Tab-separated table of C-alpha atoms in Angstrom:
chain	number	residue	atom	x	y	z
A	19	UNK	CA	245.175	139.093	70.757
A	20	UNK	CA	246.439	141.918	73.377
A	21	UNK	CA	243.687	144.569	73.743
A	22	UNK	CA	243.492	147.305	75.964
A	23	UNK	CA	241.020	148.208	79.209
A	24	UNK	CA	237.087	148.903	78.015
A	25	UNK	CA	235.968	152.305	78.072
A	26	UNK	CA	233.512	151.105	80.544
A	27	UNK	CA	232.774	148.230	83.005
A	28	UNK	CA	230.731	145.773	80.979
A	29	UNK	CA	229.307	144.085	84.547
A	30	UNK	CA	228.831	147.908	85.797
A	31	UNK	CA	226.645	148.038	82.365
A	32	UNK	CA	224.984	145.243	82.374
A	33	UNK	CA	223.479	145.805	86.095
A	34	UNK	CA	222.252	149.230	84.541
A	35	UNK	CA	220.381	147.240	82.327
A	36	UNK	CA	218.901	144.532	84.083
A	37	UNK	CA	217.468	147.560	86.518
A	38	UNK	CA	216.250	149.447	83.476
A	39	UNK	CA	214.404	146.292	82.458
A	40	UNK	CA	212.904	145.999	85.926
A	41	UNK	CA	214.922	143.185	87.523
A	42	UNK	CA	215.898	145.106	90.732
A	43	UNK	CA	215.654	142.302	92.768
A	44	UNK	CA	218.328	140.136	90.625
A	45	UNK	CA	220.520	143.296	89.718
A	46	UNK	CA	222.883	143.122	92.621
A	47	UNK	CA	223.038	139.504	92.705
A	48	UNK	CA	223.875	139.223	88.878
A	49	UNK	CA	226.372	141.689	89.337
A	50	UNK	CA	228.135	140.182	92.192
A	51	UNK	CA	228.184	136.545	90.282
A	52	UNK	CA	229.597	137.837	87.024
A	53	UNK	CA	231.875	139.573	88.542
A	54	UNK	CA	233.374	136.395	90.743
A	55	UNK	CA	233.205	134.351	87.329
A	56	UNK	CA	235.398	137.367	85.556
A	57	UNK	CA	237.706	137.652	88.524
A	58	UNK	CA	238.258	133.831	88.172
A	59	UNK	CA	238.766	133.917	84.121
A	60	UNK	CA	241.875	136.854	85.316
A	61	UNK	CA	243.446	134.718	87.437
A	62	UNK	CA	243.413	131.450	86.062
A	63	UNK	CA	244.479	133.482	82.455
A	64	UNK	CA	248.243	134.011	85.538
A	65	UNK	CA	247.858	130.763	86.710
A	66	UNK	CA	247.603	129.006	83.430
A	67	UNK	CA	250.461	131.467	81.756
A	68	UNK	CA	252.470	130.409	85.330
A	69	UNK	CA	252.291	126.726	84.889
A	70	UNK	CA	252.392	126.535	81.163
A	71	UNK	CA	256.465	126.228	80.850
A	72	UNK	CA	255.917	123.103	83.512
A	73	UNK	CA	253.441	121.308	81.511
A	74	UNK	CA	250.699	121.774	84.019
A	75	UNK	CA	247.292	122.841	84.336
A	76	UNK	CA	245.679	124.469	87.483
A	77	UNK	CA	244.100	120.791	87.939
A	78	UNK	CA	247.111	118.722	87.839
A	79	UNK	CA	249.164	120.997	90.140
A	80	UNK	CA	246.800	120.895	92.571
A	81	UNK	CA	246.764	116.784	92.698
A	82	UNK	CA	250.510	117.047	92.843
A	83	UNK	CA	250.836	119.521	95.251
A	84	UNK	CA	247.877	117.678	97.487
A	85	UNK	CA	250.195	114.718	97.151
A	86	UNK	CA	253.737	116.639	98.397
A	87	UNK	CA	251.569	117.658	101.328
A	88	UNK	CA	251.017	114.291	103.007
A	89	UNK	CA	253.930	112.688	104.787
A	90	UNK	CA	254.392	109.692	102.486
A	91	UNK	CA	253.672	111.712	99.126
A	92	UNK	CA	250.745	109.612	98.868
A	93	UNK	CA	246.946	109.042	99.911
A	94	UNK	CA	243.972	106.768	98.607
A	95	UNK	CA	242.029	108.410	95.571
A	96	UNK	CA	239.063	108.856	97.683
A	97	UNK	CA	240.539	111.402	100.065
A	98	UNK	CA	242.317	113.098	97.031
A	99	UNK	CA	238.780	113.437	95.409
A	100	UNK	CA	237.110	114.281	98.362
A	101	UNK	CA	239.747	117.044	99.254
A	102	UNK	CA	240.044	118.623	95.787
A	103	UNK	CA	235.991	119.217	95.588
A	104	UNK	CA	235.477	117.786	92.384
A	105	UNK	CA	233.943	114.730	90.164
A	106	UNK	CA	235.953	111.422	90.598
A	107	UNK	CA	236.404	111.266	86.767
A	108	UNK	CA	237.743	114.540	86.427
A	109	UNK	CA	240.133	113.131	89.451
A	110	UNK	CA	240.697	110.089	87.800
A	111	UNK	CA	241.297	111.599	84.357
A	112	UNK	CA	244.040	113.777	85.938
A	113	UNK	CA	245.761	110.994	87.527
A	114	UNK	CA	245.755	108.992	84.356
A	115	UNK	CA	247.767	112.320	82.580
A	116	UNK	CA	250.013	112.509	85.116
A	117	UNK	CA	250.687	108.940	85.593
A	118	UNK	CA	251.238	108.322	82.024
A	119	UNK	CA	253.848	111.755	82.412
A	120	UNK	CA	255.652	109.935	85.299
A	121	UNK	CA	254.747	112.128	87.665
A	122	UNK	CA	252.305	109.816	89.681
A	123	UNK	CA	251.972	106.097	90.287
A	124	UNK	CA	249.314	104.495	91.243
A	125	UNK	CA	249.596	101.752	94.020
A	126	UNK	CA	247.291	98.785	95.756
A	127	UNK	CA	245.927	100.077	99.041
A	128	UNK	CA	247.429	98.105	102.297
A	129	UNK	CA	244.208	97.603	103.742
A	130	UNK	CA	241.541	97.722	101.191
A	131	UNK	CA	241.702	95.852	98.217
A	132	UNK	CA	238.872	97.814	96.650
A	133	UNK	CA	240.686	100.782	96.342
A	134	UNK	CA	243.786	102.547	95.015
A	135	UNK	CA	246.413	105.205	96.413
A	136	UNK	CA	248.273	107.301	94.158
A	137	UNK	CA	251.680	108.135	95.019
A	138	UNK	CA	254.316	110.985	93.637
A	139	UNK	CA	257.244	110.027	92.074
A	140	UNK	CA	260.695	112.091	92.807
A	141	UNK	CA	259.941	113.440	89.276
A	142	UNK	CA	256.316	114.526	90.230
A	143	UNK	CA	257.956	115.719	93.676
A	144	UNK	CA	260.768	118.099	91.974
A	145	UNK	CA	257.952	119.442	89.332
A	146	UNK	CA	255.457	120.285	92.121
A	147	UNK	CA	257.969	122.274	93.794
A	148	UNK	CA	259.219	124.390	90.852
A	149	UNK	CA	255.522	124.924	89.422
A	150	UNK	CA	255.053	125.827	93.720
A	151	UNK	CA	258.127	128.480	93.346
A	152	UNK	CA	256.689	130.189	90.176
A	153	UNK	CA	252.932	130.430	91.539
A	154	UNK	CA	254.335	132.015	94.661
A	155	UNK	CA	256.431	134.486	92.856
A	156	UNK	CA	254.689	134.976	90.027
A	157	UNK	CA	251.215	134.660	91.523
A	158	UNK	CA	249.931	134.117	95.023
A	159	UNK	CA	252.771	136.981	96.268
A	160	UNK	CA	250.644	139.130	94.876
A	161	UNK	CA	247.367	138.462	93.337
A	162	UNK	CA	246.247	141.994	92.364
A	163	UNK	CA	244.242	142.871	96.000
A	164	UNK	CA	246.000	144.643	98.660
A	165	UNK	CA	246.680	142.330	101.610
A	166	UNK	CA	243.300	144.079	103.761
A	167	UNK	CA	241.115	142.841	100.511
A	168	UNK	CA	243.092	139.617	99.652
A	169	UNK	CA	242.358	138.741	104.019
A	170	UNK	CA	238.353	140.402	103.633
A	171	UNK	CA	237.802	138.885	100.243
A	172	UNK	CA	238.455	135.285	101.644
A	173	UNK	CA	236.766	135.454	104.690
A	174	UNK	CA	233.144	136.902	102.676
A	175	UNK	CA	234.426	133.879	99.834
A	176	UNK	CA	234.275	131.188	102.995
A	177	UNK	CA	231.368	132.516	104.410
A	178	UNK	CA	229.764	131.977	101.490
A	179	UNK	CA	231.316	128.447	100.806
A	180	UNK	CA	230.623	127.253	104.666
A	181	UNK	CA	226.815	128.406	104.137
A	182	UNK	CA	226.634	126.445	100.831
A	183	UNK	CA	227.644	122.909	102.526
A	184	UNK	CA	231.367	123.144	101.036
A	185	UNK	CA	232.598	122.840	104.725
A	186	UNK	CA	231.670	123.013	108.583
A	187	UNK	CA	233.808	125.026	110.579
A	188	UNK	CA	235.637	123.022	112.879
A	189	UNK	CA	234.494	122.072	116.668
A	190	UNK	CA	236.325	123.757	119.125
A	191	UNK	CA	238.933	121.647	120.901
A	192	UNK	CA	238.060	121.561	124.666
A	193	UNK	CA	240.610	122.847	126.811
A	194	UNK	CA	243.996	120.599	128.095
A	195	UNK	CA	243.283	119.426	131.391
């Protein structure tokens, strides 16, 4: 169901009203949150219209993609779950999708027999890489923020991320000798 702009800014609104029922304190802060979640629905409503023709959602692009990054195509499921931030069984769950699709396999780890790499398969390779060409295009190249607000808007974003524990900034490297 297409449907055009609101005649007014329903986060705008609803600060108004959380002031008007006292919570000045909160007002700011509520509006700010909602309006990160919103931004967030808008562009995973492009991403998801992006990847739909590949057969992918947001999460199994990004396991793919993780994978095409390494030098091998493949890494132990630990380091994929600890580098996409989020619960081993959603992990796990997407590996199972896109192993059953071909697109992954999993493999016994050299070293550790506890423990399992997953590894992209030329298919998974050549679909990361389309689905990689359409996001750029059709996406990242220009995510609705001029390229001073896209640069501002991720530095506040990992400020905010660094100062909630999602990372530490890295140690400086001491100087060659």
């Amino acid at each position: 169901m297409a449907r055009g702009p609101l005649p007014v800014d329903p986060i705008a609104e609803a600060k108004r009203q959380w002031v008007a029922h006292g919570w000045v304190d909160a007002a700011s802060g509520m509006s700010a949150v909602t309006s990160v979640i919103r931004a967030q629905q808008l562009m995973m409503a492009r991403i998801d219209k992006t990847l739909k023709p590949f057969g992918l959602s947001f999460a199994r692009f990004e396991m793919l993609r993780l994978l095409a990054f390494t030098r091998e195509g493949r890494m132990p499921m630990g380091s994929a779950i600890a580098r996409l931030q989020v619960h081993p069984t959603s992990v796990t769950h997407t590996v199972d999708r896109l192993a059953r699709d071909g697109f992954v396999v999993r493999e016994p780890h050299p070293a550790d027999g506890r423990a399992a790499l997953v590894a992209l398969t030329p298919a998974g390779r050549d679909l990361v890489e389309q689905a990689t060409e359409a996001l750029n295009a059709e996406v990242f190249a220009e995510p609705g923020l001029t390229e001073d607000d896209t640069v501002e808007l991720v530095r506040i974003l990992a400020r905010f991320r660094r100062d909630a524990g999602d990372f530490r900034d890295p140690k400086p490297q001491p100087d060659p000798l």
